[in-house]
CSV table of C-alpha atoms in Angstrom, one decimal:
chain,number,residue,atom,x,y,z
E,30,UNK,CA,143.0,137.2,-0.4
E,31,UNK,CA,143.5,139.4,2.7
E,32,UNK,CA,147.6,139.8,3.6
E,33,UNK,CA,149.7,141.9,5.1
E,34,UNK,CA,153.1,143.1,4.9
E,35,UNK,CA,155.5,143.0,8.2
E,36,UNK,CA,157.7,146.0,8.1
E,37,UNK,CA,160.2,144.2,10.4
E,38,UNK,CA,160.6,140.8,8.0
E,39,UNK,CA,159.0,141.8,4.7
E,40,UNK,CA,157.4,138.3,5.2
E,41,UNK,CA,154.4,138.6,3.8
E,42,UNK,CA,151.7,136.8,6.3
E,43,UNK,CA,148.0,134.8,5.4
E,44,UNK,CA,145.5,136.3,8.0
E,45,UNK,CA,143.2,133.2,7.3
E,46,UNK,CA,144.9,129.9,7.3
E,47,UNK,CA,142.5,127.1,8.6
E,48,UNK,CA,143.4,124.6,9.2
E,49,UNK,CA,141.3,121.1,10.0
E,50,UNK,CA,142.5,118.8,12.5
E,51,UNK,CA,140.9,115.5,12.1
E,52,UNK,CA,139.0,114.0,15.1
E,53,UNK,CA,138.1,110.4,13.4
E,54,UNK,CA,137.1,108.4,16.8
E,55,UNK,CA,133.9,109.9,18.4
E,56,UNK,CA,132.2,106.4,19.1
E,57,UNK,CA,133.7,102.7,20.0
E,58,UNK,CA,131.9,101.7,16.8
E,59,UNK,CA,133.9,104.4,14.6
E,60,UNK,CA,137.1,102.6,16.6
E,61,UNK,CA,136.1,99.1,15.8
E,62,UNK,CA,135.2,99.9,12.5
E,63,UNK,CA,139.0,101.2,11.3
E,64,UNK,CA,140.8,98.1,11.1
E,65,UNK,CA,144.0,99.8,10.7
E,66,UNK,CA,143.9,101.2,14.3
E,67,UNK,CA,145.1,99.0,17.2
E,68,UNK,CA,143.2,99.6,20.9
E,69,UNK,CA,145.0,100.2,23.6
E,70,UNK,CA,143.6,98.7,27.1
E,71,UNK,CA,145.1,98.6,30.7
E,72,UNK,CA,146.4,95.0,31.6
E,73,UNK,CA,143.9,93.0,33.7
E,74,UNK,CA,141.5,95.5,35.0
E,75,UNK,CA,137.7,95.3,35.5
E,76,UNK,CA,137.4,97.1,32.5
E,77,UNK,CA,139.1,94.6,30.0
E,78,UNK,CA,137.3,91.2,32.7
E,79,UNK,CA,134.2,92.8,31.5
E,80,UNK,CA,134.6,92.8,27.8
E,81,UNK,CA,136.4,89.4,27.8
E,82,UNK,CA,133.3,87.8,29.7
E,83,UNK,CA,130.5,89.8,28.0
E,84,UNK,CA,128.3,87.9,25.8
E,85,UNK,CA,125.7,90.7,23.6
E,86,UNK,CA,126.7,94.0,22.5
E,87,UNK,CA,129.3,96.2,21.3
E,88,UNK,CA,131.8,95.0,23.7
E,89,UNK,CA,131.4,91.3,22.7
E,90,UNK,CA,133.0,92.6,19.3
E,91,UNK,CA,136.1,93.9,21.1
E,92,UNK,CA,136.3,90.3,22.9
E,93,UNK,CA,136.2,89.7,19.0
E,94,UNK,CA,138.9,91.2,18.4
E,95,UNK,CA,141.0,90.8,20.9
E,96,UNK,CA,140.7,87.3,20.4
E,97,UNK,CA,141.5,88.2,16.7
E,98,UNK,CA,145.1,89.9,18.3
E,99,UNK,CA,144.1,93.3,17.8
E,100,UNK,CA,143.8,94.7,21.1
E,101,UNK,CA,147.3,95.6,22.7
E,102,UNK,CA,148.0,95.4,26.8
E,103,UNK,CA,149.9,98.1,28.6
E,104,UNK,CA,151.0,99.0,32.6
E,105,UNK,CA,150.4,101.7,34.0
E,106,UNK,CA,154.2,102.4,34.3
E,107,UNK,CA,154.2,102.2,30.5
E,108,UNK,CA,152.0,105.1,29.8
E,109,UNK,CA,154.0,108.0,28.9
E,110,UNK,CA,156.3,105.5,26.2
E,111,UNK,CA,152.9,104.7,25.1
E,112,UNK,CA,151.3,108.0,24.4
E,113,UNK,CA,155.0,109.0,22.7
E,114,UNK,CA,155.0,106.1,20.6
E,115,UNK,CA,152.1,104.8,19.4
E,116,UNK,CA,149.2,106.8,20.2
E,117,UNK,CA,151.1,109.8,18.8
E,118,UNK,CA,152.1,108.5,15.6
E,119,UNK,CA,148.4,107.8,15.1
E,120,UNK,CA,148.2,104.0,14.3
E,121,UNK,CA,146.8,103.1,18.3
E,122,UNK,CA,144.0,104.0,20.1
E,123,UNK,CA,143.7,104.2,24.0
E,124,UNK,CA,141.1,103.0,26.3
E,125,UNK,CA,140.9,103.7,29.9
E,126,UNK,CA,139.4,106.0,32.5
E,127,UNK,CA,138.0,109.6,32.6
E,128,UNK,CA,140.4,111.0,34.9
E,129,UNK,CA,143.5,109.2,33.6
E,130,UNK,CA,143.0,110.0,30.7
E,131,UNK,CA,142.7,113.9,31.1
E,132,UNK,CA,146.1,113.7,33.8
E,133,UNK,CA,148.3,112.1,30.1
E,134,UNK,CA,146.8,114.6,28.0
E,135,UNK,CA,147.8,117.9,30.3
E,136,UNK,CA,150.9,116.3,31.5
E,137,UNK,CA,151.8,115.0,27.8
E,138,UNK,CA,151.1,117.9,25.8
E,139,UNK,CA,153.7,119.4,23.8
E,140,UNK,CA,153.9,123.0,25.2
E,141,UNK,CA,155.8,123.4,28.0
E,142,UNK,CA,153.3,126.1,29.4
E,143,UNK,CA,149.7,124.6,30.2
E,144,UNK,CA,147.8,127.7,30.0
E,145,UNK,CA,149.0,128.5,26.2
E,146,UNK,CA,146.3,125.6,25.3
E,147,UNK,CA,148.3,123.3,23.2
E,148,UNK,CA,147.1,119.4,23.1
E,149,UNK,CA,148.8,116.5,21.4
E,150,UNK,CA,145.5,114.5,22.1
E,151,UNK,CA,141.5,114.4,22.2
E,152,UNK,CA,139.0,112.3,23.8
E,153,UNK,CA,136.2,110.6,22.6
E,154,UNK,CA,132.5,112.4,22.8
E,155,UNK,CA,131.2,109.7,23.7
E,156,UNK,CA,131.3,107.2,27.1
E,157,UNK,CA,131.0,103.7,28.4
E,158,UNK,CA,131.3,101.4,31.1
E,159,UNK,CA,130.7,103.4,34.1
E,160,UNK,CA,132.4,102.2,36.9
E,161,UNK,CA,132.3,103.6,40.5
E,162,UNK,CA,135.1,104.2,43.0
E,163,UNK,CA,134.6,103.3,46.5
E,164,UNK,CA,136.8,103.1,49.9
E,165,UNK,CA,136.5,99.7,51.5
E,166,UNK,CA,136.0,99.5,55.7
E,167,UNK,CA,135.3,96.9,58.0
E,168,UNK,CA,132.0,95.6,57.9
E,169,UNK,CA,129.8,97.2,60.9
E,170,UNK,CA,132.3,99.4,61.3
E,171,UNK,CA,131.0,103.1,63.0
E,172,UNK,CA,133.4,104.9,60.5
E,173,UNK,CA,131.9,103.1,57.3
E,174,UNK,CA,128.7,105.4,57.6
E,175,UNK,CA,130.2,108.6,58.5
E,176,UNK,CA,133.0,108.8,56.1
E,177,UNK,CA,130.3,107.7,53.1
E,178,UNK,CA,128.1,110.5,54.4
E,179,UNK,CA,131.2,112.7,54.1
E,180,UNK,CA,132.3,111.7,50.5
E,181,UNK,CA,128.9,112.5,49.7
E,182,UNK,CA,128.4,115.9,50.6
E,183,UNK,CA,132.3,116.5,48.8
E,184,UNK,CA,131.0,115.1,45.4
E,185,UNK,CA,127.3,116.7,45.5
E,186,UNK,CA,129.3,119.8,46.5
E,187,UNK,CA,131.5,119.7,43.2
E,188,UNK,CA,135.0,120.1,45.2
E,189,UNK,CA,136.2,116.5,44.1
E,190,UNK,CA,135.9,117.6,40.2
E,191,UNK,CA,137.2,121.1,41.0
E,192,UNK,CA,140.3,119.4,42.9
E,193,UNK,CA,140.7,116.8,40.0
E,194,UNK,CA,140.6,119.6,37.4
E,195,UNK,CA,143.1,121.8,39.5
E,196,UNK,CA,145.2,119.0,39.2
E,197,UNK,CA,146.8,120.1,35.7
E,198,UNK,CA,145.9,123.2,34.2
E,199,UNK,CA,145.7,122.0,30.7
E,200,UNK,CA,143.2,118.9,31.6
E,201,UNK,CA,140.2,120.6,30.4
E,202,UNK,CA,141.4,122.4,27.5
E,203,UNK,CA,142.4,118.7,26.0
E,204,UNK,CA,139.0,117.8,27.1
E,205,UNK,CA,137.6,118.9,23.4
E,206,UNK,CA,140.2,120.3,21.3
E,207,UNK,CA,138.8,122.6,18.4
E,208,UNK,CA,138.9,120.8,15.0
E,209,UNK,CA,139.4,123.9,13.4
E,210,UNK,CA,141.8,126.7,14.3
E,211,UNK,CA,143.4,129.5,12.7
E,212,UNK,CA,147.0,130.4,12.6
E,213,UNK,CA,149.6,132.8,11.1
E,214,UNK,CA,151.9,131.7,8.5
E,215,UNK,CA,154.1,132.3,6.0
E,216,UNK,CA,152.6,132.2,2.6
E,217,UNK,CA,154.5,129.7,-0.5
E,218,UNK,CA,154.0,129.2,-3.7
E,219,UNK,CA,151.5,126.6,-3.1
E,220,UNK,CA,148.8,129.0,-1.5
E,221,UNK,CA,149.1,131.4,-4.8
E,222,UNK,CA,149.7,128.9,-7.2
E,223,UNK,CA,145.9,130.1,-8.7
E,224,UNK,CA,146.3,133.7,-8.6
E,225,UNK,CA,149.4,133.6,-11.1
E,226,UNK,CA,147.0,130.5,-13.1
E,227,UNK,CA,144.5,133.2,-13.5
E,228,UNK,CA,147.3,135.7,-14.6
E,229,UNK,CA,148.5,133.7,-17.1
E,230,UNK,CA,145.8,132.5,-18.4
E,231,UNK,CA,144.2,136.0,-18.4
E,232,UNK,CA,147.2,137.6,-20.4
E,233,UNK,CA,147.0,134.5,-22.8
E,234,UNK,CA,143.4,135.2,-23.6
E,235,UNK,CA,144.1,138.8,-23.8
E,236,UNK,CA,147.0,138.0,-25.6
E,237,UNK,CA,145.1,135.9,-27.8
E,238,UNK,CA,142.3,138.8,-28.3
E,239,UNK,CA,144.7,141.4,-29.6
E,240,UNK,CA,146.0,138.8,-32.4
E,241,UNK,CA,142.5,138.1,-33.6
E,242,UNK,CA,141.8,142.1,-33.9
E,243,UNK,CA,145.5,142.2,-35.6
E,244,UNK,CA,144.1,139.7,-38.3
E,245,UNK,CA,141.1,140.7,-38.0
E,246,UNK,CA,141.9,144.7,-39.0
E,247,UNK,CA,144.5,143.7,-41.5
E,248,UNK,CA,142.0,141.6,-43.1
E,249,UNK,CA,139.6,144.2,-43.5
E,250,UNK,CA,141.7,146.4,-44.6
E,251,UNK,CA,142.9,144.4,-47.2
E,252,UNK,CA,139.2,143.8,-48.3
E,253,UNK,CA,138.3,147.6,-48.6
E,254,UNK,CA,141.6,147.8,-50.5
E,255,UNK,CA,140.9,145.2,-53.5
E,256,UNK,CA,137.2,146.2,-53.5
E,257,UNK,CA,138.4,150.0,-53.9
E,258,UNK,CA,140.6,148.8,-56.7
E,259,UNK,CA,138.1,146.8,-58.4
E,260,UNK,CA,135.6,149.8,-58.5
């Protein structure tokens, strides 16, 4: 056990506490499989007409279950009451897009600085349901083609993730959270709890040890006495 001594508190300080933070929903499968965790989808968007008119896969078993009640509908509005509330208490789960998703983490996360790192929340590793965005124009319209070529060369250049990232500071950092990090605190009774077991128990057994040589001596020594006094 590696601690030290702070001259300033006389605290005395664990240099490896680990501690595990559990990331249970990787998959939409891990998700439907714990009953005990509501979903969370945005009210009436292409996402949820999707699921609700799909027929084969794994979305027909979320129609499943929201037909079942256990699929909850929120506004957008109602997104930072939501992430307070249930998502944070851990009993809900919530759906929705990429980049609104990464925006609630940064601007939800529970230091007030972004660049210290701290996140609330964590996405799932994997995807689905690609959808893509578009701008709409008149049809035969000069600027349709020229603006398209334009929006192009922004996302094959990488500037409409680097503006989305620059958004919040934080975004990417809540991206993929460790599940393991290691931190500084106070040590209690329950972190020693078996280095004064193995005291005890070590002075009872070596308490133990000197009785049996005590009986054992004075036993001896009362055998050499009556066999001297028989001789």
């Amino acid at each position: 056990m590696l601690v030290v001594t702070q001259s300033y508190t006389g605290n005395l300080m664990s240099l490896l506490a680990v501690r595990y933070i559990p990331q249970p929903f990787q998959t939409l499968r891990a998700l439907l499989d714990d009953s005990a965790t509501t979903m969370i989808w945005e009210y009436d968007t292409a996402y949820v007409n999707y699921f609700r008119t799909t027929e084969i896969g794994i979305l027909k078993e979320v129609r499943e279950m929201d037909a079942a009640g256990q699929v909850q509908y929120v506004l957008a509005t109602e997104y930072p009451s939501m992430l307070r509330g249930e998502v944070r208490l851990g009993s809900h789960a919530f759906i929705g897009e990429d980049l609104t998703i990464k925006v609630l983490m940064a601007q939800h996360s529970s230091d007030p600085l972004p660049l210290a790192g701290s996140c609330d929340f964590y996405t799932s590793r994997e995807s689905f349901m690609p959808f893509l965005y578009c701008m709409i124009g008149p049809k035969h319209s000069p600027l349709v083609q020229s603006v398209s070529k334009r929006i192009t060369w922004i996302t094959e250049a990488g500037l409409y993730d680097h503006w989305m990232d620059s958004l919040s500071l934080n975004s990417t950092v809540c991206e993929r959270p460790p599940t393991k990090i290691t931190v500084r605190t106070p040590l209690s009774l329950g972190n020693v709890w078996g280095m004064f077991a193995i005291l005890v128990v070590g002075n009872a057994v070596s308490l133990l040890l000197f009785l049996v040589e005590v009986l054992a001596g004075h036993h001896l020594h009362y055998l050499l006495t009556a066999t001297s006094s028989w001789t």
